[in-house]
Short mmCIF file of C-alpha atoms in Angstrom, two decimals:
data_model
loop_
_atom_site.label_atom_id
_atom_site.label_comp_id
_atom_site.label_asym_id
_atom_site.label_seq_id
_atom_site.Cartn_x
_atom_site.Cartn_y
_atom_site.Cartn_z
CA MET A 1 2.02 -85.42 -1.28
CA ILE A 2 2.96 -83.58 -4.49
CA TRP A 3 -0.23 -81.49 -4.32
CA CYS A 4 0.43 -80.60 -0.66
CA PHE A 5 4.06 -79.70 -1.43
CA GLN A 6 2.95 -77.36 -4.26
CA THR A 7 0.44 -75.67 -1.96
CA VAL A 8 3.15 -75.07 0.69
CA LEU A 9 5.49 -73.59 -1.94
CA LEU A 10 2.75 -71.23 -3.19
CA PHE A 11 1.97 -70.12 0.32
CA ILE A 12 5.68 -69.45 1.14
CA ALA A 13 6.11 -67.55 -2.12
CA HIS A 14 3.08 -65.38 -1.29
CA LEU A 15 4.51 -64.53 2.15
CA VAL A 16 7.97 -63.73 0.74
CA LEU A 17 6.59 -61.48 -1.98
CA SER A 18 4.27 -59.66 0.38
CA ASP A 19 7.14 -58.96 2.85
CA TRP A 20 10.10 -58.29 0.50
CA ALA A 21 8.65 -57.07 -2.76
CA PRO A 22 8.45 -53.29 -3.34
CA ALA A 23 5.09 -51.92 -2.20
CA ALA A 24 2.64 -51.29 -5.06
CA PRO A 25 0.52 -48.12 -5.12
CA PRO A 26 -2.56 -48.75 -2.94
CA THR A 27 -5.96 -49.07 -4.61
CA GLN A 28 -9.18 -47.76 -3.10
CA ASN A 29 -10.03 -51.05 -1.37
CA SER A 30 -6.50 -52.30 -0.56
CA PHE A 31 -6.50 -50.10 2.52
CA PHE A 32 -9.02 -52.44 4.07
CA TYR A 33 -8.73 -55.85 2.49
CA SER A 34 -6.24 -58.32 0.97
CA ASP A 35 -6.56 -61.64 -0.85
CA TYR A 36 -5.11 -64.83 0.61
CA LEU A 37 -5.07 -68.40 -0.71
CA ASN A 38 -7.03 -70.84 1.39
CA GLU A 39 -6.21 -74.51 1.71
CA SER A 40 -8.09 -75.38 -1.48
CA GLY A 41 -6.14 -72.82 -3.51
CA ASN A 42 -9.09 -70.33 -3.78
CA ASN A 43 -8.91 -66.64 -2.95
CA GLU A 44 -10.41 -65.41 0.30
CA LEU A 45 -11.02 -61.78 1.38
CA HIS A 46 -9.60 -60.83 4.77
CA PHE A 47 -9.87 -57.61 6.78
CA ILE A 48 -6.33 -56.34 7.44
CA GLY A 49 -6.46 -52.63 8.35
CA MET A 50 -8.58 -49.74 9.53
CA LYS A 51 -12.25 -49.84 10.45
CA LEU A 52 -14.92 -47.35 9.42
CA TYR A 53 -17.17 -45.91 12.13
CA VAL A 54 -20.38 -43.89 11.73
CA ASP A 55 -22.27 -42.23 14.55
CA SER A 56 -24.77 -39.48 15.34
CA ALA A 57 -24.53 -37.11 18.29
CA GLU A 58 -28.34 -36.97 18.48
CA GLN A 59 -30.79 -39.84 18.20
CA SER A 60 -33.76 -37.53 17.62
CA VAL A 61 -34.33 -33.97 16.42
CA LEU A 62 -37.35 -31.75 17.06
CA SER A 63 -38.34 -28.88 14.79
CA VAL A 64 -41.43 -27.15 13.36
CA ARG A 65 -43.12 -26.85 10.00
CA GLY A 66 -41.35 -24.35 7.77
CA GLY A 67 -38.23 -24.48 9.95
CA ASN A 68 -34.85 -26.09 9.39
CA ALA A 69 -33.29 -29.17 10.95
CA THR A 70 -29.76 -30.56 11.05
CA LEU A 71 -29.46 -34.32 11.47
CA GLN A 72 -26.03 -35.09 12.87
CA CYS A 73 -23.81 -37.74 11.29
CA ARG A 74 -20.03 -38.14 11.30
CA PHE A 75 -17.65 -40.85 10.21
CA TRP A 76 -14.06 -41.67 11.10
CA TYR A 77 -11.46 -44.42 10.89
CA GLU A 78 -9.41 -46.25 13.50
CA PRO A 79 -6.50 -45.93 13.19
CA VAL A 80 -6.50 -42.57 11.40
CA PRO A 81 -5.53 -42.90 7.70
CA SER A 82 -2.49 -41.06 6.39
CA SER A 83 -4.53 -39.45 3.59
CA PRO A 84 -8.24 -38.59 3.08
CA ARG A 85 -10.50 -41.38 1.89
CA GLU A 86 -13.10 -40.95 -0.85
CA VAL A 87 -16.45 -42.15 0.43
CA ARG A 88 -20.06 -42.17 -0.72
CA VAL A 89 -22.63 -40.75 1.70
CA LYS A 90 -26.31 -41.60 1.39
CA TRP A 91 -29.22 -40.41 3.49
CA SER A 92 -32.51 -42.34 3.25
CA TRP A 93 -35.90 -41.77 4.89
CA LEU A 94 -38.58 -44.06 6.28
CA PRO A 95 -41.80 -42.03 6.79
CA ALA A 96 -43.34 -41.99 10.26
CA ALA A 97 -46.50 -43.37 8.67
CA GLY A 98 -44.57 -46.42 7.43
CA GLY A 99 -44.00 -47.62 3.89
CA GLN A 100 -40.81 -47.98 1.89
CA GLU A 101 -37.47 -46.39 2.72
CA THR A 102 -36.53 -43.92 -0.01
CA ASP A 103 -33.37 -41.99 -0.87
CA VAL A 104 -33.04 -38.39 0.25
CA ILE A 105 -29.57 -37.45 -1.01
CA VAL A 106 -26.47 -39.25 -2.29
CA ALA A 107 -23.07 -37.53 -2.29
CA PHE A 108 -19.59 -38.45 -3.48
CA GLY A 109 -17.06 -35.78 -2.62
CA THR A 110 -18.51 -32.42 -3.66
CA ARG A 111 -20.97 -34.01 -6.09
CA PHE A 112 -24.47 -34.80 -4.83
CA ARG A 113 -28.00 -35.56 -5.96
CA SER A 114 -31.24 -35.14 -4.01
CA PHE A 115 -34.45 -37.01 -4.71
CA GLY A 116 -38.23 -36.63 -4.79
CA ASP A 117 -39.87 -34.01 -2.59
CA PHE A 118 -36.50 -33.37 -0.91
CA ARG A 119 -35.00 -32.01 -4.12
CA GLY A 120 -33.81 -28.44 -3.51
CA ARG A 121 -34.45 -28.65 0.26
CA VAL A 122 -31.51 -30.76 1.48
CA GLN A 123 -27.73 -30.63 1.51
CA LEU A 124 -24.77 -32.12 3.36
CA ARG A 125 -23.12 -29.75 5.82
CA GLN A 126 -19.48 -30.97 5.40
CA ASP A 127 -18.03 -28.44 7.86
CA PHE A 128 -15.07 -30.67 8.78
CA PRO A 129 -13.50 -33.96 7.66
CA GLY A 130 -15.97 -36.74 8.37
CA ASP A 131 -18.97 -34.40 8.67
CA ALA A 132 -21.95 -35.95 6.88
CA ALA A 133 -24.74 -34.06 8.67
CA LEU A 134 -27.94 -33.59 6.69
CA VAL A 135 -29.45 -30.09 6.58
CA LEU A 136 -33.18 -29.97 5.78
CA ASN A 137 -34.81 -26.65 4.93
CA LYS A 138 -38.46 -25.55 4.89
CA LEU A 139 -39.75 -28.66 6.65
CA TRP A 140 -43.09 -30.15 5.62
CA LEU A 141 -45.59 -31.79 7.94
CA ASN A 142 -44.88 -35.18 6.36
CA ASP A 143 -41.07 -34.96 6.74
CA THR A 144 -41.23 -36.76 10.09
CA GLY A 145 -39.75 -40.24 10.36
CA ARG A 146 -36.51 -42.18 10.55
CA TYR A 147 -33.49 -40.95 8.61
CA ARG A 148 -30.52 -43.24 7.97
CA CYS A 149 -27.00 -41.94 7.27
CA THR A 150 -24.92 -44.55 5.40
CA VAL A 151 -21.24 -44.11 4.59
CA VAL A 152 -19.67 -46.45 2.02
CA ASP A 153 -15.93 -46.91 1.42
CA GLY A 154 -15.27 -49.69 -1.06
CA LEU A 155 -16.70 -52.88 0.43
CA GLU A 156 -17.08 -51.35 3.87
CA ASP A 157 -20.25 -49.51 4.94
CA GLN A 158 -21.67 -48.34 8.25
CA SER A 159 -24.78 -46.36 9.16
CA ALA A 160 -26.50 -44.38 11.92
CA VAL A 161 -30.15 -43.49 12.45
CA VAL A 162 -31.76 -40.17 13.46
CA HIS A 163 -35.48 -39.60 14.08
CA LEU A 164 -37.12 -36.31 13.07
CA GLU A 165 -40.24 -35.08 14.84
CA LEU A 166 -42.16 -31.82 14.61
CA GLN A 167 -43.67 -29.81 17.41
CA GLY A 168 -47.37 -29.46 16.82
CA VAL A 169 -50.91 -30.16 17.88
CA VAL A 170 -53.17 -33.15 17.29
CA PHE A 171 -56.90 -32.56 16.96
CA PRO A 172 -59.86 -34.87 16.31
CA TYR A 173 -61.83 -34.16 13.17
CA GLN A 174 -65.27 -35.34 12.06
CA HIS A 175 -67.06 -35.25 8.75
CA PRO A 176 -69.75 -32.52 8.49
CA HIS A 177 -72.36 -35.31 8.47
CA GLY A 178 -71.25 -36.44 11.91
CA ARG A 179 -69.43 -39.25 13.66
CA TYR A 180 -67.69 -42.07 11.78
CA HIS A 181 -68.17 -40.97 8.17
CA LEU A 182 -64.54 -40.99 6.98
CA SER A 183 -62.80 -43.77 5.10
CA PHE A 184 -59.01 -43.90 5.38
CA LEU A 185 -58.59 -42.08 2.07
CA GLY A 186 -61.31 -39.62 3.09
CA ALA A 187 -59.49 -39.02 6.36
CA GLN A 188 -56.26 -38.20 4.54
CA GLN A 189 -58.09 -35.75 2.30
CA ALA A 190 -59.98 -34.17 5.21
CA CYS A 191 -56.77 -33.41 7.13
CA LYS A 192 -55.09 -32.05 4.02
CA GLU A 193 -58.00 -29.69 3.38
CA GLN A 194 -57.61 -28.35 6.93
CA ASP A 195 -53.89 -27.51 6.49
CA SER A 196 -52.76 -30.59 8.40
CA THR A 197 -51.85 -34.22 7.92
CA VAL A 198 -53.04 -37.47 9.49
CA ALA A 199 -51.34 -37.83 12.88
CA THR A 200 -48.88 -40.61 13.69
CA ILE A 201 -49.14 -42.82 16.77
CA THR A 202 -46.13 -40.98 18.24
CA GLN A 203 -47.88 -37.64 17.87
CA LEU A 204 -51.15 -38.94 19.33
CA PHE A 205 -49.31 -40.56 22.25
CA GLN A 206 -47.56 -37.26 23.02
CA CYS A 207 -50.90 -35.43 23.08
CA TRP A 208 -52.33 -38.13 25.35
CA LYS A 209 -49.46 -37.52 27.78
CA GLU A 210 -50.38 -33.83 27.68
CA GLY A 211 -53.95 -34.69 28.71
CA MET A 212 -55.89 -35.39 25.51
CA ASN A 213 -59.05 -37.33 26.36
CA TRP A 214 -61.25 -38.28 23.38
CA CYS A 215 -63.69 -41.20 23.22
CA ASN A 216 -64.27 -41.29 19.45
CA ALA A 217 -61.96 -43.58 17.46
CA GLY A 218 -59.99 -42.02 14.62
CA TRP A 219 -57.66 -42.99 11.81
CA LEU A 220 -53.90 -42.60 12.21
CA ALA A 221 -51.27 -42.32 9.49
CA ASP A 222 -50.33 -46.00 9.60
CA GLY A 223 -53.92 -47.07 8.90
CA THR A 224 -54.71 -48.07 12.49
CA VAL A 225 -57.72 -46.77 14.43
CA GLN A 226 -57.07 -45.54 17.97
CA TYR A 227 -58.24 -43.05 20.58
CA PRO A 228 -56.69 -41.46 23.72
CA ILE A 229 -58.29 -41.86 27.14
CA THR A 230 -57.05 -40.19 30.33
CA GLN A 231 -60.26 -40.79 32.31
CA SER A 232 -61.48 -44.37 32.01
CA ARG A 233 -65.26 -44.81 31.73
CA GLU A 234 -67.75 -47.40 30.51
CA PRO A 235 -68.56 -46.00 27.04
CA CYS A 236 -64.84 -45.71 26.24
CA GLY A 237 -63.51 -49.23 26.65
CA GLY A 238 -64.61 -49.82 30.23
CA ALA A 239 -64.13 -48.08 33.56
CA ARG A 240 -61.71 -50.75 34.79
CA LEU A 241 -59.35 -50.45 31.86
CA ALA A 242 -56.28 -48.33 32.60
CA PRO A 243 -55.94 -44.95 30.84
CA GLY A 244 -53.96 -44.98 27.63
CA VAL A 245 -54.21 -44.90 23.87
CA ARG A 246 -56.80 -47.54 22.96
CA ARG A 247 -56.47 -49.40 19.68
CA TYR A 248 -58.94 -51.27 17.53
CA ASP A 249 -57.86 -54.60 16.07
CA ARG A 250 -56.18 -54.41 12.66
CA ILE A 251 -58.91 -53.65 10.14
CA HIS A 252 -59.29 -53.34 6.41
CA LEU A 253 -58.56 -49.79 5.25
CA TYR A 254 -61.33 -49.28 2.75
CA PRO A 255 -64.82 -50.42 3.83
CA ASN A 256 -64.56 -49.01 7.37
CA HIS A 257 -65.38 -45.46 8.43
CA TYR A 258 -64.25 -43.54 11.51
CA ASP A 259 -63.18 -40.04 12.52
CA VAL A 260 -59.54 -38.95 12.11
CA PHE A 261 -56.79 -37.41 14.21
CA CYS A 262 -55.04 -34.64 12.31
CA PHE A 263 -51.70 -33.00 13.06
CA SER A 264 -50.68 -29.40 12.45
CA SER A 265 -47.55 -27.43 13.28
CA LEU A 266 -46.28 -23.84 13.25
CA LEU A 267 -47.96 -21.53 10.73
CA GLN A 268 -46.35 -19.35 8.09
CA GLY A 269 -48.86 -16.61 8.86
CA ARG A 270 -51.34 -15.53 11.51
CA VAL A 271 -54.94 -16.31 12.44
CA TYR A 272 -57.17 -13.53 13.77
CA TYR A 273 -60.80 -12.84 14.58
CA LEU A 274 -62.10 -10.29 12.10
CA GLN A 275 -63.60 -7.27 13.78
CA SER A 276 -66.96 -6.48 12.23
CA SER A 277 -70.01 -4.48 13.14
CA HIS A 278 -72.33 -7.38 12.34
CA LYS A 279 -72.50 -11.17 12.21
CA MET A 280 -72.25 -12.95 8.85
CA ASN A 281 -73.40 -16.09 7.12
CA LEU A 282 -70.75 -18.42 5.70
CA THR A 283 -70.59 -16.80 2.26
CA GLU A 284 -70.40 -13.30 3.74
CA ALA A 285 -67.64 -14.47 6.10
CA GLN A 286 -65.56 -15.80 3.21
CA HIS A 287 -65.89 -12.52 1.32
CA ALA A 288 -65.08 -10.47 4.43
CA CYS A 289 -61.73 -12.24 4.88
CA GLN A 290 -60.91 -11.77 1.19
CA GLU A 291 -61.68 -8.05 1.42
CA ASP A 292 -59.25 -7.87 4.35
CA GLY A 293 -56.46 -9.37 2.21
CA ALA A 294 -56.75 -12.78 3.83
CA GLU A 295 -58.71 -16.03 3.52
CA ILE A 296 -61.06 -17.75 5.87
CA ALA A 297 -59.04 -19.85 8.34
CA LYS A 298 -58.94 -23.63 8.31
CA VAL A 299 -59.39 -25.86 11.32
CA GLY A 300 -55.72 -26.86 11.48
CA GLN A 301 -54.70 -23.20 11.33
CA LEU A 302 -56.96 -22.29 14.25
CA TYR A 303 -55.56 -25.15 16.35
CA SER A 304 -52.01 -24.14 15.46
CA ALA A 305 -52.64 -20.50 16.42
CA TRP A 306 -54.17 -21.67 19.71
CA LYS A 307 -51.19 -23.94 20.41
CA PHE A 308 -48.25 -21.78 19.28
CA THR A 309 -49.40 -18.16 19.67
CA GLY A 310 -51.89 -18.55 22.49
CA LEU A 311 -54.86 -17.28 20.47
CA ASP A 312 -57.69 -16.73 22.94
CA ARG A 313 -61.07 -15.42 21.81
CA CYS A 314 -64.40 -16.11 23.43
CA ALA A 315 -66.28 -15.51 20.19
CA ALA A 316 -67.52 -18.18 17.82
CA GLY A 317 -66.47 -17.77 14.20
CA TRP A 318 -66.84 -19.47 10.84
CA LEU A 319 -64.01 -21.61 9.45
CA ALA A 320 -63.34 -22.78 5.90
CA ASP A 321 -64.98 -26.20 6.33
CA GLY A 322 -68.28 -24.64 7.41
CA SER A 323 -67.77 -25.33 11.11
CA VAL A 324 -68.00 -22.72 13.87
CA ARG A 325 -65.32 -22.75 16.57
CA TYR A 326 -63.37 -20.54 18.96
CA PRO A 327 -60.01 -20.90 20.81
CA ILE A 328 -59.59 -20.59 24.57
CA THR A 329 -56.23 -20.60 26.36
CA ARG A 330 -57.53 -18.93 29.56
CA PRO A 331 -60.71 -20.74 30.62
CA ARG A 332 -63.33 -18.49 32.20
CA SER A 333 -67.05 -18.38 32.81
CA ASN A 334 -69.32 -18.23 29.78
CA CYS A 335 -66.50 -19.56 27.53
CA GLY A 336 -67.04 -23.29 27.73
CA PRO A 337 -65.39 -26.03 29.83
CA SER A 338 -62.82 -25.42 32.53
CA GLU A 339 -59.81 -26.63 30.49
CA PRO A 340 -58.12 -24.85 27.55
CA GLY A 341 -59.01 -25.96 24.04
CA VAL A 342 -60.72 -25.16 20.78
CA ARG A 343 -64.49 -25.20 21.30
CA SER A 344 -66.78 -26.35 18.52
CA PHE A 345 -70.41 -25.64 17.66
CA GLY A 346 -70.29 -28.24 14.90
CA PHE A 347 -71.54 -27.45 11.41
CA PRO A 348 -74.52 -25.10 11.65
CA PRO A 349 -76.61 -24.21 8.60
CA PRO A 350 -74.57 -21.86 6.36
CA GLN A 351 -77.21 -19.12 6.57
CA HIS A 352 -76.70 -18.75 10.33
CA LYS A 353 -74.92 -15.61 11.51
CA HIS A 354 -71.55 -15.72 13.28
CA GLY A 355 -68.19 -14.00 13.33
CA VAL A 356 -65.24 -15.29 11.30
CA TYR A 357 -61.58 -16.28 11.79
CA CYS A 358 -59.23 -15.24 8.96
CA TYR A 359 -55.74 -16.36 8.03
CA LYS A 360 -53.16 -14.05 6.47
CA LEU A 361 -49.93 -15.44 5.05
CA ASP A 362 -46.69 -13.83 6.20
CA THR A 363 -44.80 -13.53 2.90
CA GLU A 364 -41.53 -12.71 4.68
CA ARG A 365 -41.52 -16.13 6.39
CA VAL A 366 -42.28 -18.20 3.30
#
């Protein structure tokens, strides 16, 4: 009885003091929380005031390589506070290929710090109170993925998610020795050498919806092996199987070898067929581009020029990897199949004579 009576007195005293005592200056967290005694005499934390909200006006953003992107994020309180609150804003990124979520930028007021490959390319917009939008400049091919905006005020935090994708083109790529010669690490290197990156399942699925039909299995960025089929047939999983993106069972990354699906986006220059009075071998083609103030084009650059600028040339030309290809946007007789695409003659002997496609960087766009 004595213990219960003391508890009641303490509780009444707490209520009287909280109602009648002069208000103390609020601390950073007192706007949201207050301590109360529970029945056992211990402190408990209770929510007593405003709530923090975080939202994004866009769930996904589409841009291109070398371009800029603004990922929307805003925060507010209900009810509206009488004075501005000091909050910490953090953006983090989960790559489209998977892996660990890493910090992009952390800001507190006007002070901020960016991290890793994002350093010097990101900033918070802060155009109005509660604006926490992330501005990314000079986008890279690998910047795609899920971005999380987290706002922290004391013990309260809320977040919103925005997905970034790039417009581009997916293309299948084989080793010069032929089909299924690329390990996963070899596939990553092969795409990089062709001014591209290993495609994600989202990018491959988008190209399948646009009509990509390819029966050879290839690596994707998450380490899976898949291939897109729009016309079902026996050698490609069976004629009775519905069209779609076919997937091999989960496999070990290292001992297995396949082709690869690469992804490229908008170029920072232009690809062109070099006018010449004669055909050239591979070495001569490389020198010819250099003499024209350019370099021999890579496979990803040719696909990008075909996709974004409508490059159309019914003339086979050397590329940097030793393959011979040509881009067609307006199918016609004597220029290959009836659908648009980049035609390939494979990897002929380097002493054979062909034209050449060159790539010249636009320094004003870099």
